[in-house]
Amino acid sequence: QVQLAESGGGLVQPGGSLRLSCAASGFSFSSYTMAWYRQAPGKERELVAQITSGGRTTYPDSVKGRFTISRDNAKKTVYLQMNSLKPEDTAIYYCYTNPGMRYWGQGTQVTVSS
């Protein structure tokens, strides 16, 4: 079955960096769009970054220029490099894909605080 396993979250100071990883299994990884979403307390889940099977990327204005999504099809892994982190980036970050059905990972906590 489809499994998405995030890792790499943690506590970082404002201005710092983190790299999240999402290891995927159970579907033809290279054929599908992968995405990262986040959800802060009391807020709706929102798209953070998306990468198509062809490598085209999409970002909202809130993270554009600071976050970079990438994928390694050989490792079946998608990454999210987050730089210049701000306190408002604090959230649980989820990996997402839709190979016919919507699948989410369990999430990884990112806390940006001094």
PDB file of C-alpha atoms in Angstrom:
ATOM      1  CA  GLN A   1       0.000   0.000   0.000  1.00  0.00           C
ATOM      2  CA  VAL A   2       1.016   3.623  -0.390  1.00  0.00           C
ATOM      3  CA  GLN A   3       3.178   4.922   2.421  1.00  0.00           C
ATOM      4  CA  LEU A   4       4.692   8.365   2.916  1.00  0.00           C
ATOM      5  CA  ALA A   5       7.171   8.851   5.763  1.00  0.00           C
ATOM      6  CA  GLU A   6       8.371  12.365   6.601  1.00  0.00           C
ATOM      7  CA  SER A   7      11.493  13.185   8.565  1.00  0.00           C
ATOM      8  CA  GLY A   8      13.749  16.141   9.274  1.00  0.00           C
ATOM      9  CA  GLY A   9      11.560  18.417  11.356  1.00  0.00           C
ATOM     10  CA  GLY A  10      12.696  20.067  14.548  1.00  0.00           C
ATOM     11  CA  LEU A  11      13.351  23.308  16.390  1.00  0.00           C
ATOM     12  CA  VAL A  12      15.287  26.027  14.574  1.00  0.00           C
ATOM     13  CA  GLN A  13      15.991  29.681  15.233  1.00  0.00           C
ATOM     14  CA  PRO A  14      14.585  32.398  12.966  1.00  0.00           C
ATOM     15  CA  GLY A  15      16.768  32.729   9.901  1.00  0.00           C
ATOM     16  CA  GLY A  16      17.848  29.113  10.103  1.00  0.00           C
ATOM     17  CA  SER A  17      17.393  26.208   7.708  1.00  0.00           C
ATOM     18  CA  LEU A  18      15.926  22.718   7.730  1.00  0.00           C
ATOM     19  CA  ARG A  19      15.572  20.019   5.115  1.00  0.00           C
ATOM     20  CA  LEU A  20      12.560  17.743   5.225  1.00  0.00           C
ATOM     21  CA  SER A  21      12.479  14.354   3.523  1.00  0.00           C
ATOM     22  CA  CYS A  22       9.552  12.184   2.498  1.00  0.00           C
ATOM     23  CA  ALA A  23      10.270   8.551   1.638  1.00  0.00           C
ATOM     24  CA  ALA A  24       7.546   7.053  -0.538  1.00  0.00           C
ATOM     25  CA  SER A  25       6.586   3.474  -1.320  1.00  0.00           C
ATOM     26  CA  GLY A  26       3.738   1.452  -2.755  1.00  0.00           C
ATOM     27  CA  PHE A  27       3.205   3.311  -6.036  1.00  0.00           C
ATOM     28  CA  SER A  28       5.064   4.389  -9.161  1.00  0.00           C
ATOM     29  CA  PHE A  29       6.761   7.368  -7.541  1.00  0.00           C
ATOM     30  CA  SER A  30       8.333   8.871 -10.657  1.00  0.00           C
ATOM     31  CA  SER A  31       4.958   9.127 -12.408  1.00  0.00           C
ATOM     32  CA  TYR A  32       3.187  11.343  -9.909  1.00  0.00           C
ATOM     33  CA  THR A  33       3.178  14.870  -8.590  1.00  0.00           C
ATOM     34  CA  MET A  34       4.419  15.194  -5.030  1.00  0.00           C
ATOM     35  CA  ALA A  35       3.664  18.036  -2.659  1.00  0.00           C
ATOM     36  CA  TRP A  36       4.311  19.428   0.783  1.00  0.00           C
ATOM     37  CA  TYR A  37       1.547  20.997   2.847  1.00  0.00           C
ATOM     38  CA  ARG A  38       1.596  22.522   6.304  1.00  0.00           C
ATOM     39  CA  GLN A  39      -0.916  23.156   9.037  1.00  0.00           C
ATOM     40  CA  ALA A  40      -0.420  25.595  11.881  1.00  0.00           C
ATOM     41  CA  PRO A  41      -2.568  25.491  15.051  1.00  0.00           C
ATOM     42  CA  GLY A  42      -6.007  26.925  14.367  1.00  0.00           C
ATOM     43  CA  LYS A  43      -5.368  27.303  10.654  1.00  0.00           C
ATOM     44  CA  GLU A  44      -6.297  25.358   7.543  1.00  0.00           C
ATOM     45  CA  ARG A  45      -3.827  23.077   5.830  1.00  0.00           C
ATOM     46  CA  GLU A  46      -2.080  24.939   3.022  1.00  0.00           C
ATOM     47  CA  LEU A  47       0.092  24.037   0.056  1.00  0.00           C
ATOM     48  CA  VAL A  48       3.772  24.843   0.572  1.00  0.00           C
ATOM     49  CA  ALA A  49       5.379  23.377  -2.548  1.00  0.00           C
ATOM     50  CA  GLN A  50       4.596  21.027  -5.392  1.00  0.00           C
ATOM     51  CA  ILE A  51       6.720  19.203  -7.969  1.00  0.00           C
ATOM     52  CA  THR A  52       5.337  17.396 -11.005  1.00  0.00           C
ATOM     53  CA  SER A  53       6.661  14.166 -12.463  1.00  0.00           C
ATOM     54  CA  GLY A  54       8.478  16.324 -15.019  1.00  0.00           C
ATOM     55  CA  GLY A  55      10.103  18.463 -12.350  1.00  0.00           C
ATOM     56  CA  ARG A  56       7.984  21.595 -12.654  1.00  0.00           C
ATOM     57  CA  THR A  57       7.662  23.327  -9.283  1.00  0.00           C
ATOM     58  CA  THR A  58       5.029  25.578  -7.735  1.00  0.00           C
ATOM     59  CA  TYR A  59       5.205  27.707  -4.579  1.00  0.00           C
ATOM     60  CA  PRO A  60       2.887  30.162  -2.862  1.00  0.00           C
ATOM     61  CA  ASP A  61       4.187  33.707  -2.431  1.00  0.00           C
ATOM     62  CA  SER A  62       4.657  33.121   1.307  1.00  0.00           C
ATOM     63  CA  VAL A  63       7.588  30.731   0.736  1.00  0.00           C
ATOM     64  CA  LYS A  64       8.779  31.608  -2.773  1.00  0.00           C
ATOM     65  CA  GLY A  65      12.518  32.276  -2.792  1.00  0.00           C
ATOM     66  CA  ARG A  66      13.009  30.607   0.601  1.00  0.00           C
ATOM     67  CA  PHE A  67      11.787  27.031   0.080  1.00  0.00           C
ATOM     68  CA  THR A  68      12.874  24.568  -2.602  1.00  0.00           C
ATOM     69  CA  ILE A  69      11.202  21.272  -3.401  1.00  0.00           C
ATOM     70  CA  SER A  70      13.107  18.532  -5.196  1.00  0.00           C
ATOM     71  CA  ARG A  71      12.771  14.843  -5.876  1.00  0.00           C
ATOM     72  CA  ASP A  72      15.052  11.846  -6.309  1.00  0.00           C
ATOM     73  CA  ASN A  73      13.143   9.246  -8.301  1.00  0.00           C
ATOM     74  CA  ALA A  74      15.816   6.592  -7.764  1.00  0.00           C
ATOM     75  CA  LYS A  75      15.407   6.947  -3.997  1.00  0.00           C
ATOM     76  CA  LYS A  76      11.634   7.541  -4.194  1.00  0.00           C
ATOM     77  CA  THR A  77      12.110  10.555  -1.984  1.00  0.00           C
ATOM     78  CA  VAL A  78      10.922  14.152  -2.125  1.00  0.00           C
ATOM     79  CA  TYR A  79      12.705  16.907  -0.233  1.00  0.00           C
ATOM     80  CA  LEU A  80      11.835  20.352   1.039  1.00  0.00           C
ATOM     81  CA  GLN A  81      14.776  22.658   1.674  1.00  0.00           C
ATOM     82  CA  MET A  82      13.650  25.517   3.895  1.00  0.00           C
ATOM     83  CA  ASN A  83      15.882  28.550   4.307  1.00  0.00           C
ATOM     84  CA  SER A  84      15.449  31.909   6.052  1.00  0.00           C
ATOM     85  CA  LEU A  85      12.832  30.365   8.306  1.00  0.00           C
ATOM     86  CA  LYS A  86      10.385  32.626  10.100  1.00  0.00           C
ATOM     87  CA  PRO A  87       8.259  32.052  13.222  1.00  0.00           C
ATOM     88  CA  GLU A  88       5.190  31.985  10.969  1.00  0.00           C
ATOM     89  CA  ASP A  89       6.609  28.890   9.255  1.00  0.00           C
ATOM     90  CA  THR A  90       5.936  26.955  12.460  1.00  0.00           C
ATOM     91  CA  ALA A  91       3.555  24.123  11.602  1.00  0.00           C
ATOM     92  CA  ILE A  92       3.225  20.410  11.043  1.00  0.00           C
ATOM     93  CA  TYR A  93       4.494  19.647   7.543  1.00  0.00           C
ATOM     94  CA  TYR A  94       2.859  16.863   5.548  1.00  0.00           C
ATOM     95  CA  CYS A  95       3.908  15.011   2.425  1.00  0.00           C
ATOM     96  CA  TYR A  96       1.101  14.423  -0.103  1.00  0.00           C
ATOM     97  CA  THR A  97       0.437  12.559  -3.322  1.00  0.00           C
ATOM     98  CA  ASN A  98      -2.587  11.436  -5.330  1.00  0.00           C
ATOM     99  CA  PRO A  99      -1.976   8.321  -7.454  1.00  0.00           C
ATOM    100  CA  GLY A 100      -5.719   7.838  -7.880  1.00  0.00           C
ATOM    101  CA  MET A 101      -6.440   8.453  -4.205  1.00  0.00           C
ATOM    102  CA  ARG A 102      -5.231  11.139  -1.792  1.00  0.00           C
ATOM    103  CA  TYR A 103      -2.471  10.053   0.577  1.00  0.00           C
ATOM    104  CA  TRP A 104      -0.842  11.956   3.414  1.00  0.00           C
ATOM    105  CA  GLY A 105       2.155  11.224   5.550  1.00  0.00           C
ATOM    106  CA  GLN A 106       1.976  11.356   9.332  1.00  0.00           C
ATOM    107  CA  GLY A 107       3.544  14.816   9.439  1.00  0.00           C
ATOM    108  CA  THR A 108       6.671  16.283  10.977  1.00  0.00           C
ATOM    109  CA  GLN A 109       6.740  19.242  13.353  1.00  0.00           C
ATOM    110  CA  VAL A 110       8.719  22.344  12.411  1.00  0.00           C
ATOM    111  CA  THR A 111       9.104  24.980  15.107  1.00  0.00           C
ATOM    112  CA  VAL A 112      10.832  28.288  14.398  1.00  0.00           C
ATOM    113  CA  SER A 113      11.584  30.111  17.612  1.00  0.00           C
ATOM    114  CA  SER A 114      14.386  31.862  19.433  1.00  0.00           C
TER     115      SER A 114
END
